[in-house]
Amino acid sequence: MKHGNLIAGYLLGAAAAASYGLNPSFALPLYAAGLNPDSVLLLRYGLAILMVAVMIALKGGSFKVPLRSLLPLLCLGLLMSASSLTLFESYNHMAAGIASTMLFVYPLMVALIGTLFCKERIKMVTVLCLFAATAGIALLYKQEGGGTLSFVGTLLVMLSALSYAIYLVAVGGKAVRNIPSLTLTFYVLIFGSLLFVGRMALGGIGFTSPHSVALWADAAALALFPTVISLICTARAIQIIGSTQTAILGALEPITAVVMGMMFFHETLSLRECLGIVMIISAVSVVVARATRA
């Protein structure tokens, strides 16, 4: 593979990670306004579908996919929406910062799934980088109130991480590998939204909508950054560098939360957090440097 393509793949993976890390920033204001998780996610996916459809139309792309790809796309959509739902539900049981930090066990899950089920060979240096990045993420963790973690919240986050890990591995599969990333994202969002529609219809969950322009803008940002941009960049990155390498770049996501906290909430960095950021960036840099030299 050409050197330029590899660099593009890693840049896309980094962009996907950074944008996905914005989930709590846009979701929590909607929660505070009284919207339930299903309403927030249906808004998120619905607005994202419109955005991707406009992008495909403007680029002159096609909405057609092979008939044999519909079932894999349905599975991908349900995996993605299940990951979203369990993560957003976990915000009701623990602080969003804690949930978002715990979510980043998924790179380890991706590596394990790839090794056990896809017969991928993972090098020792990659394993060491995975653990270094995970340790760095742990250093960014902020304990709030000194209490124990919610069992339900922890279980929901682990299910979210597992669903997302399976999604990342499956996106690189043969059934959808040749589908353009925009078209793939469109169908993932379409099929994923069925989960929220079904839950609301069968479970009697009422839909609540934003009641101000500011909240609609927040919902649009939730649809654009951690949804459209993240999913498109993720799909393209996996096509170029693979699911394991893309997952490792996910370690950059907590740094987004730290930067957002400094910019908008006047938070400061402790020595421990600085060390965590250095460990994450170092681990990711080693993986990228080795791949681009190969």
Short mmCIF file of C-alpha atoms in Angstrom, two decimals:
data_model
loop_
_atom_site.label_atom_id
_atom_site.label_comp_id
_atom_site.label_asym_id
_atom_site.label_seq_id
_atom_site.Cartn_x
_atom_site.Cartn_y
_atom_site.Cartn_z
CA MET A 1 0.00 0.00 0.00
CA LYS A 2 1.25 3.49 -0.85
CA HIS A 3 2.73 5.56 1.97
CA GLY A 4 0.30 8.43 1.28
CA ASN A 5 -2.70 6.12 1.58
CA LEU A 6 -1.49 4.83 4.94
CA ILE A 7 -1.06 8.35 6.29
CA ALA A 8 -4.55 9.23 5.05
CA GLY A 9 -5.93 6.14 6.79
CA TYR A 10 -4.37 7.08 10.11
CA LEU A 11 -5.52 10.69 9.80
CA LEU A 12 -9.07 9.46 9.13
CA GLY A 13 -8.86 7.14 12.13
CA ALA A 14 -7.70 10.02 14.33
CA ALA A 15 -10.51 12.25 13.04
CA ALA A 16 -13.04 9.49 13.75
CA ALA A 17 -11.73 9.11 17.30
CA ALA A 18 -11.71 12.83 18.05
CA SER A 19 -15.23 13.37 16.72
CA TYR A 20 -16.68 10.31 18.50
CA GLY A 21 -15.28 11.63 21.76
CA LEU A 22 -17.74 14.55 21.54
CA ASN A 23 -20.74 12.33 22.38
CA PRO A 24 -21.17 13.47 26.00
CA SER A 25 -20.63 17.14 25.13
CA PHE A 26 -23.73 17.20 22.92
CA ALA A 27 -25.85 14.49 24.57
CA LEU A 28 -25.85 15.76 28.15
CA PRO A 29 -27.49 19.16 27.43
CA LEU A 30 -30.35 17.29 25.74
CA TYR A 31 -30.68 15.01 28.78
CA ALA A 32 -30.74 18.07 31.04
CA ALA A 33 -33.60 19.47 28.94
CA GLY A 34 -35.69 16.37 29.68
CA LEU A 35 -35.14 14.22 26.57
CA ASN A 36 -34.88 10.46 27.16
CA PRO A 37 -32.06 8.37 25.60
CA ASP A 38 -34.28 6.91 22.84
CA SER A 39 -35.47 10.37 21.79
CA VAL A 40 -31.91 11.72 21.75
CA LEU A 41 -30.67 8.79 19.69
CA LEU A 42 -33.61 8.84 17.26
CA LEU A 43 -32.96 12.55 16.71
CA ARG A 44 -29.26 11.86 16.31
CA TYR A 45 -29.74 9.11 13.74
CA GLY A 46 -32.62 10.84 11.92
CA LEU A 47 -30.72 14.09 11.40
CA ALA A 48 -27.59 12.14 10.47
CA ILE A 49 -29.51 10.20 7.79
CA LEU A 50 -30.61 13.49 6.21
CA MET A 51 -27.05 14.86 6.31
CA VAL A 52 -25.53 11.76 4.69
CA ALA A 53 -28.27 11.63 2.04
CA VAL A 54 -27.49 15.24 1.09
CA MET A 55 -23.76 14.43 0.93
CA ILE A 56 -24.38 11.46 -1.38
CA ALA A 57 -26.65 13.54 -3.63
CA LEU A 58 -24.18 16.44 -3.82
CA LYS A 59 -21.34 14.08 -4.73
CA GLY A 60 -23.47 12.38 -7.36
CA GLY A 61 -23.11 9.08 -5.52
CA SER A 62 -25.41 6.09 -5.58
CA PHE A 63 -27.73 4.70 -2.93
CA LYS A 64 -27.64 1.26 -4.56
CA VAL A 65 -26.02 -1.65 -2.77
CA PRO A 66 -25.91 -5.35 -3.71
CA LEU A 67 -28.90 -7.30 -2.44
CA ARG A 68 -26.56 -9.72 -0.65
CA SER A 69 -25.18 -6.81 1.40
CA LEU A 70 -28.52 -5.83 2.96
CA LEU A 71 -28.42 -8.40 5.76
CA PRO A 72 -24.82 -7.53 6.75
CA LEU A 73 -25.76 -3.84 6.67
CA LEU A 74 -28.78 -4.55 8.89
CA CYS A 75 -26.52 -6.33 11.38
CA LEU A 76 -24.02 -3.44 11.30
CA GLY A 77 -26.80 -0.93 11.89
CA LEU A 78 -28.16 -2.85 14.86
CA LEU A 79 -24.67 -3.28 16.34
CA MET A 80 -23.98 0.43 16.06
CA SER A 81 -27.35 1.45 17.49
CA ALA A 82 -27.02 -1.09 20.33
CA SER A 83 -23.62 0.40 21.19
CA SER A 84 -25.10 3.91 21.13
CA LEU A 85 -28.12 2.96 23.23
CA THR A 86 -26.20 1.12 25.95
CA LEU A 87 -23.66 3.96 26.20
CA PHE A 88 -26.33 6.65 26.42
CA GLU A 89 -28.32 4.58 28.95
CA SER A 90 -25.17 4.26 31.06
CA TYR A 91 -25.14 8.05 31.46
CA ASN A 92 -28.22 7.59 33.67
CA HIS A 93 -26.26 5.35 36.06
CA MET A 94 -22.84 6.99 36.22
CA ALA A 95 -21.07 10.19 35.26
CA ALA A 96 -20.59 10.54 31.50
CA GLY A 97 -16.86 11.09 31.93
CA ILE A 98 -16.49 7.80 33.78
CA ALA A 99 -18.62 5.92 31.22
CA SER A 100 -16.72 7.42 28.29
CA THR A 101 -13.39 6.50 29.88
CA MET A 102 -14.46 2.90 30.56
CA LEU A 103 -15.70 2.54 26.98
CA PHE A 104 -12.14 2.46 25.71
CA VAL A 105 -11.60 -1.16 26.48
CA TYR A 106 -12.95 -1.70 22.96
CA PRO A 107 -9.53 -1.55 21.21
CA LEU A 108 -8.47 -4.55 23.32
CA MET A 109 -11.73 -6.29 22.38
CA VAL A 110 -11.12 -5.61 18.67
CA ALA A 111 -7.62 -7.07 18.89
CA LEU A 112 -8.92 -10.14 20.75
CA ILE A 113 -11.80 -10.71 18.31
CA GLY A 114 -9.47 -10.32 15.33
CA THR A 115 -7.00 -12.82 16.79
CA LEU A 116 -9.55 -15.44 17.90
CA PHE A 117 -12.10 -15.31 15.09
CA CYS A 118 -10.46 -13.65 12.08
CA LYS A 119 -7.04 -15.32 12.38
CA GLU A 120 -5.28 -11.96 12.42
CA ARG A 121 -1.66 -11.97 13.55
CA ILE A 122 -1.01 -9.29 16.11
CA LYS A 123 2.58 -8.29 16.89
CA MET A 124 3.88 -7.99 20.43
CA VAL A 125 4.65 -4.28 19.96
CA THR A 126 1.00 -3.71 19.06
CA VAL A 127 -0.11 -5.54 22.21
CA LEU A 128 2.25 -3.42 24.31
CA CYS A 129 0.94 -0.25 22.67
CA LEU A 130 -2.64 -1.32 23.35
CA PHE A 131 -1.89 -1.80 27.04
CA ALA A 132 0.09 1.45 27.21
CA ALA A 133 -2.81 3.36 25.65
CA THR A 134 -5.27 1.67 28.03
CA ALA A 135 -3.09 2.59 31.01
CA GLY A 136 -2.93 6.17 29.74
CA ILE A 137 -6.72 6.28 29.48
CA ALA A 138 -6.97 4.97 33.06
CA LEU A 139 -4.82 7.90 34.19
CA LEU A 140 -7.35 10.29 32.66
CA TYR A 141 -10.12 8.75 34.77
CA LYS A 142 -11.56 11.13 37.34
CA GLN A 143 -13.24 9.58 40.35
CA GLU A 144 -16.31 11.58 41.36
CA GLY A 145 -17.59 11.55 44.91
CA GLY A 146 -15.48 8.59 46.00
CA GLY A 147 -18.37 6.14 45.60
CA THR A 148 -18.34 2.71 44.01
CA LEU A 149 -19.14 2.31 40.34
CA SER A 150 -22.69 1.35 39.39
CA PHE A 151 -22.92 -2.33 38.41
CA VAL A 152 -25.70 -1.60 35.90
CA GLY A 153 -23.79 1.33 34.45
CA THR A 154 -20.60 -0.72 34.16
CA LEU A 155 -22.46 -3.59 32.46
CA LEU A 156 -24.05 -1.19 29.97
CA VAL A 157 -20.68 0.35 29.09
CA MET A 158 -19.09 -3.09 28.60
CA LEU A 159 -21.97 -4.08 26.29
CA SER A 160 -21.49 -0.82 24.39
CA ALA A 161 -17.77 -1.49 24.01
CA LEU A 162 -18.36 -5.08 22.84
CA SER A 163 -21.02 -4.03 20.30
CA TYR A 164 -18.72 -1.34 18.92
CA ALA A 165 -15.76 -3.73 18.77
CA ILE A 166 -17.77 -6.28 16.78
CA TYR A 167 -18.97 -3.45 14.51
CA LEU A 168 -15.40 -2.34 13.80
CA VAL A 169 -14.33 -5.87 12.90
CA ALA A 170 -17.43 -6.49 10.77
CA VAL A 171 -17.06 -3.24 8.77
CA GLY A 172 -13.82 -4.66 7.37
CA GLY A 173 -15.58 -7.85 6.21
CA LYS A 174 -15.89 -8.94 2.60
CA ALA A 175 -19.66 -8.41 2.46
CA VAL A 176 -19.41 -4.61 2.80
CA ARG A 177 -15.74 -3.89 2.07
CA ASN A 178 -16.37 -2.45 -1.41
CA ILE A 179 -19.37 -0.29 -0.50
CA PRO A 180 -18.46 3.44 -0.53
CA SER A 181 -18.14 4.78 3.01
CA LEU A 182 -20.93 7.35 2.54
CA THR A 183 -23.37 4.74 1.26
CA LEU A 184 -22.37 2.28 3.97
CA THR A 185 -22.90 4.93 6.65
CA PHE A 186 -26.33 5.82 5.19
CA TYR A 187 -27.59 2.25 5.51
CA VAL A 188 -26.00 1.71 8.93
CA LEU A 189 -27.93 4.75 10.17
CA ILE A 190 -31.17 3.69 8.45
CA PHE A 191 -31.10 0.18 9.90
CA GLY A 192 -29.75 1.37 13.25
CA SER A 193 -32.64 3.78 13.74
CA LEU A 194 -35.05 0.82 13.57
CA LEU A 195 -33.94 -0.21 17.05
CA PHE A 196 -35.09 3.09 18.58
CA VAL A 197 -38.32 3.16 16.58
CA GLY A 198 -39.09 -0.40 17.66
CA ARG A 199 -38.31 0.29 21.33
CA MET A 200 -40.52 3.37 21.35
CA ALA A 201 -43.38 1.64 19.55
CA LEU A 202 -43.32 -1.61 21.55
CA GLY A 203 -42.21 -0.23 24.90
CA GLY A 204 -44.53 2.74 25.05
CA ILE A 205 -41.60 5.15 25.27
CA GLY A 206 -42.72 8.67 24.41
CA PHE A 207 -40.75 10.82 21.98
CA THR A 208 -39.63 14.18 23.31
CA SER A 209 -38.22 16.83 21.00
CA PRO A 210 -35.98 19.84 21.67
CA HIS A 211 -37.95 22.92 22.70
CA SER A 212 -35.50 25.63 21.69
CA VAL A 213 -33.29 26.61 18.76
CA ALA A 214 -30.21 26.07 20.91
CA LEU A 215 -31.23 22.49 21.68
CA TRP A 216 -31.97 21.76 18.02
CA ALA A 217 -28.50 23.09 17.20
CA ASP A 218 -27.10 20.77 19.87
CA ALA A 219 -28.96 17.81 18.34
CA ALA A 220 -27.64 18.74 14.89
CA ALA A 221 -24.09 18.87 16.26
CA LEU A 222 -24.61 15.44 17.87
CA ALA A 223 -25.72 14.11 14.48
CA LEU A 224 -22.83 15.71 12.58
CA PHE A 225 -19.69 15.27 14.68
CA PRO A 226 -19.82 12.02 16.70
CA THR A 227 -22.16 10.39 14.17
CA VAL A 228 -21.75 11.37 10.50
CA ILE A 229 -18.11 12.45 10.58
CA SER A 230 -17.07 9.67 12.95
CA LEU A 231 -18.84 6.86 11.07
CA ILE A 232 -17.65 7.97 7.63
CA CYS A 233 -14.05 8.39 8.79
CA THR A 234 -14.17 5.08 10.67
CA ALA A 235 -15.46 3.13 7.66
CA ARG A 236 -12.83 4.62 5.34
CA ALA A 237 -10.02 4.18 7.86
CA ILE A 238 -10.88 0.49 8.31
CA GLN A 239 -10.84 0.02 4.54
CA ILE A 240 -7.29 1.44 4.44
CA ILE A 241 -5.55 0.36 7.67
CA GLY A 242 -7.80 -2.32 9.16
CA SER A 243 -10.00 -2.57 12.25
CA THR A 244 -7.28 -3.15 14.86
CA GLN A 245 -5.22 -0.11 13.87
CA THR A 246 -8.35 2.04 13.67
CA ALA A 247 -9.40 0.85 17.12
CA ILE A 248 -6.01 1.75 18.60
CA LEU A 249 -6.50 5.30 17.34
CA GLY A 250 -9.70 5.31 19.40
CA ALA A 251 -7.44 5.88 22.40
CA LEU A 252 -7.30 9.50 21.26
CA GLU A 253 -11.01 9.95 22.07
CA PRO A 254 -10.62 10.68 25.81
CA ILE A 255 -8.15 13.42 24.93
CA THR A 256 -11.01 15.15 23.10
CA ALA A 257 -13.00 15.16 26.34
CA VAL A 258 -10.03 16.61 28.24
CA VAL A 259 -9.53 19.37 25.66
CA MET A 260 -13.26 20.19 25.66
CA GLY A 261 -13.19 20.41 29.45
CA MET A 262 -10.27 22.85 29.34
CA MET A 263 -11.84 24.99 26.60
CA PHE A 264 -15.42 25.24 27.86
CA PHE A 265 -15.40 24.27 31.54
CA HIS A 266 -12.11 25.85 32.62
CA GLU A 267 -10.73 22.55 33.84
CA THR A 268 -7.01 22.20 34.53
CA LEU A 269 -4.63 19.32 33.83
CA SER A 270 -3.00 17.46 36.70
CA LEU A 271 0.41 15.79 36.41
CA ARG A 272 -1.33 12.40 36.31
CA GLU A 273 -3.51 13.48 33.38
CA CYS A 274 -0.51 14.90 31.53
CA LEU A 275 1.26 11.56 31.93
CA GLY A 276 -1.84 9.76 30.64
CA ILE A 277 -1.98 11.95 27.53
CA VAL A 278 1.75 11.39 26.88
CA MET A 279 1.28 7.61 27.18
CA ILE A 280 -1.68 7.61 24.78
CA ILE A 281 0.02 9.78 22.17
CA SER A 282 3.27 7.80 22.47
CA ALA A 283 1.49 4.46 22.02
CA VAL A 284 -0.47 5.68 19.00
CA SER A 285 2.64 7.30 17.50
CA VAL A 286 4.60 4.04 17.75
CA VAL A 287 1.84 2.12 15.97
CA VAL A 288 1.55 4.72 13.21
CA ALA A 289 5.34 5.07 12.78
CA ARG A 290 5.85 1.30 12.46
CA ALA A 291 3.03 0.95 9.94
CA THR A 292 4.17 3.82 7.72
CA ARG A 293 7.76 2.51 7.69
CA ALA A 294 6.68 -0.98 6.66
#
